[in-house]
Amino acid sequence: KVQKLFQQVLEGQPIPEALRHRIRWPDGSLHWLEISGRTQTDANGHTQVFGVIRDITEQQQQQQALRESQERLNLALESANLGTWDWHIPSGSIVINKRWAEMLGYSVEEVKPHLSAWRALGHPDDRARVNDALARHLHGETDHYETEHRLRHRSGDWIWVLDKGR
């Protein structure tokens, strides 16, 4: 990649977006570098390269650790057969996992990513109790939200769920 980038520069081609690559330090450790820059041709037709090289090893390691942590969490949730949801309160948007959708007979893509979709699936007789439990938690009266209530399955049947959150 680096050789290709330098060849492009020598041929007068513009430098594409920043290039990330690994390099081995003299002590044997691997580091991630990010190279970015631009070329400029002066009045005499000489091409000059202005560039910046940054060591992004720590950033790459943090991103890898985050990916691995997310993979472990997903594996644990799949193993426990738990459906999960994440609610962004200011916008009302929600993110559900595959198992949550499957419990109701849907795919993730079929469930509108908004709180209104979750509420629409709720049994009318349970709504006041669920809303009350949510309100008490959001107002700091409880350290967690927990209810048992019914949600409509794709088949039209009602299924009972134990719903918990913080």
C-alpha positions as a printed NumPy array, in Angstrom:
array([[  0.   ,   0.   ,   0.   ],
       [  2.752,   2.403,   0.937],
       [  4.735,   1.686,  -2.219],
       [  1.61 ,   2.208,  -4.318],
       [  0.987,   5.534,  -2.566],
       [  4.536,   6.728,  -3.247],
       [  4.28 ,   5.62 ,  -6.891],
       [  1.073,   7.628,  -7.268],
       [  2.82 ,  10.678,  -5.817],
       [  5.795,  10.26 ,  -8.178],
       [  3.391,  10.086, -11.106],
       [  1.787,  13.352, -10.011],
       [ -1.476,  11.766,  -8.959],
       [ -3.327,  13.244,  -6.003],
       [ -2.895,  11.491,  -2.683],
       [ -6.03 ,   9.566,  -1.851],
       [ -7.558,   9.511,   1.602],
       [ -5.325,   8.798,   4.571],
       [ -3.535,   5.477,   4.433],
       [ -3.298,   3.289,   7.523],
       [ -0.679,   0.587,   7.719],
       [  1.451,  -1.342,  10.185],
       [  5.18 ,  -1.043,  10.562],
       [  7.623,  -2.952,  12.728],
       [  9.733,  -0.815,  15.083],
       [ 13.419,  -1.722,  15.605],
       [ 12.482,  -3.295,  18.96 ],
       [ 10.177,  -5.718,  17.104],
       [  6.881,  -4.157,  18.174],
       [  4.181,  -3.465,  15.589],
       [  2.8  ,   0.052,  15.272],
       [ -0.042,   1.464,  13.23 ],
       [  0.706,   4.607,  11.231],
       [ -1.631,   6.907,   9.384],
       [ -0.192,   8.821,   6.441],
       [ -2.018,  11.74 ,   4.925],
       [ -0.975,  14.646,   2.778],
       [ -1.168,  16.352,  -0.555],
       [  0.989,  17.081,  -3.56 ],
       [  1.697,  20.459,  -5.058],
       [  3.458,  21.315,  -8.286],
       [  5.507,  24.513,  -8.233],
       [  5.998,  27.007, -11.089],
       [  8.978,  25.001, -12.395],
       [  6.921,  21.801, -12.662],
       [  8.482,  20.167,  -9.612],
       [  6.141,  18.127,  -7.463],
       [  6.362,  18.618,  -3.739],
       [  4.769,  16.369,  -1.165],
       [  3.432,  17.71 ,   2.1  ],
       [  2.534,  14.987,   4.495],
       [  1.848,  13.973,   8.033],
       [  2.509,  10.626,   9.642],
       [  0.756,   9.837,  12.929],
       [  1.245,   6.864,  15.232],
       [ -2.302,   5.585,  15.788],
       [ -1.308,   2.36 ,  17.54 ],
       [ -3.157,   3.169,  20.772],
       [ -6.31 ,   4.135,  18.865],
       [ -6.203,   0.912,  16.84 ],
       [ -5.662,  -1.155,  19.991],
       [ -8.631,   0.53 ,  21.683],
       [-10.838,  -0.106,  18.649],
       [ -9.769,  -3.759,  18.567],
       [-10.462,  -4.129,  22.297],
       [-13.901,  -2.564,  21.786],
       [-14.671,  -4.953,  18.893],
       [-13.592,  -7.941,  20.989],
       [-15.664,  -6.758,  23.952],
       [-18.708,  -6.318,  21.706],
       [-18.206,  -9.807,  20.266],
       [-18.027, -11.291,  23.791],
       [-21.171,  -9.413,  24.833],
       [-23.028, -10.607,  21.73 ],
       [-21.907, -14.181,  22.347],
       [-23.055, -14.001,  25.986],
       [-26.439, -12.584,  24.966],
       [-26.886, -15.223,  22.278],
       [-25.888, -17.975,  24.697],
       [-28.353, -16.686,  27.284],
       [-31.026, -16.408,  24.579],
       [-31.89 , -12.86 ,  25.716],
       [-33.572, -10.195,  23.682],
       [-32.165,  -6.713,  24.291],
       [-33.155,  -3.169,  23.517],
       [-31.381,   0.147,  23.88 ],
       [-33.466,   3.307,  24.064],
       [-32.047,   6.734,  23.243],
       [-34.481,   8.721,  25.35 ],
       [-34.15 ,  12.203,  23.75 ],
       [-34.848,  10.954,  20.216],
       [-37.022,   7.948,  21.017],
       [-34.881,   5.744,  18.804],
       [-34.333,   2.161,  19.871],
       [-31.893,  -0.54 ,  18.891],
       [-32.955,  -4.151,  19.33 ],
       [-30.963,  -7.315,  18.898],
       [-31.865, -10.236,  16.676],
       [-33.277, -12.343,  19.522],
       [-35.674,  -9.581,  20.642],
       [-37.162,  -9.433,  17.15 ],
       [-37.241, -13.231,  16.797],
       [-39.203, -13.634,  20.052],
       [-41.962, -11.654,  18.372],
       [-41.687, -13.396,  15.001],
       [-39.848, -10.609,  13.181],
       [-36.419,  -9.851,  11.804],
       [-34.549,  -6.838,  13.168],
       [-35.092,  -5.017,   9.874],
       [-38.87 ,  -5.384,  10.169],
       [-39.116,  -3.584,  13.501],
       [-39.25 ,   0.21 ,  13.265],
       [-36.289,   1.527,  15.312],
       [-38.405,   3.832,  17.462],
       [-40.075,   3.64 ,  20.848],
       [-43.453,   4.064,  19.167],
       [-43.039,   0.612,  17.547],
       [-42.37 ,  -1.01 ,  20.934],
       [-45.364,   0.76 ,  22.475],
       [-47.581,  -0.269,  19.563],
       [-46.739,  -3.918,  20.259],
       [-47.781,  -3.599,  23.906],
       [-51.084,  -4.981,  25.198],
       [-53.564,  -2.145,  25.89 ],
       [-54.301,  -3.494,  29.38 ],
       [-50.595,  -3.37 ,  30.305],
       [-49.686,   0.069,  28.94 ],
       [-50.531,   2.158,  32.021],
       [-48.549,  -0.152,  34.319],
       [-45.532,  -0.234,  31.964],
       [-45.605,   3.546,  31.475],
       [-45.835,   4.056,  35.238],
       [-42.85 ,   1.776,  35.885],
       [-40.815,   3.588,  33.218],
       [-41.774,   7.016,  34.573],
       [-40.863,   6.062,  38.152],
       [-37.452,   4.847,  37.002],
       [-36.785,   7.864,  34.793],
       [-37.673,  10.189,  37.682],
       [-35.136,   8.417,  39.914],
       [-37.684,   6.729,  42.171],
       [-36.295,   3.258,  41.379],
       [-32.787,   2.062,  40.565],
       [-34.08 ,  -0.061,  37.681],
       [-37.114,  -0.621,  35.489],
       [-38.828,  -4.005,  35.611],
       [-42.222,  -5.182,  34.416],
       [-43.925,  -8.287,  33.157],
       [-46.202,  -7.439,  30.281],
       [-47.557,  -8.723,  27.009],
       [-46.328,  -7.948,  23.519],
       [-48.073,  -8.866,  20.292],
       [-46.361, -11.616,  18.309],
       [-46.405, -11.409,  14.525],
       [-48.973, -14.255,  14.567],
       [-51.348, -12.02 ,  16.529],
       [-50.895, -13.947,  19.773],
       [-49.813, -12.198,  22.958],
       [-46.609, -13.322,  24.617],
       [-45.498, -12.476,  28.138],
       [-42.079, -10.908,  28.608],
       [-40.037,  -9.947,  31.63 ],
       [-38.604,  -6.556,  30.748],
       [-35.74 ,  -5.031,  32.745],
       [-33.604,  -1.985,  32.247],
       [-31.498,   0.771,  33.768]])
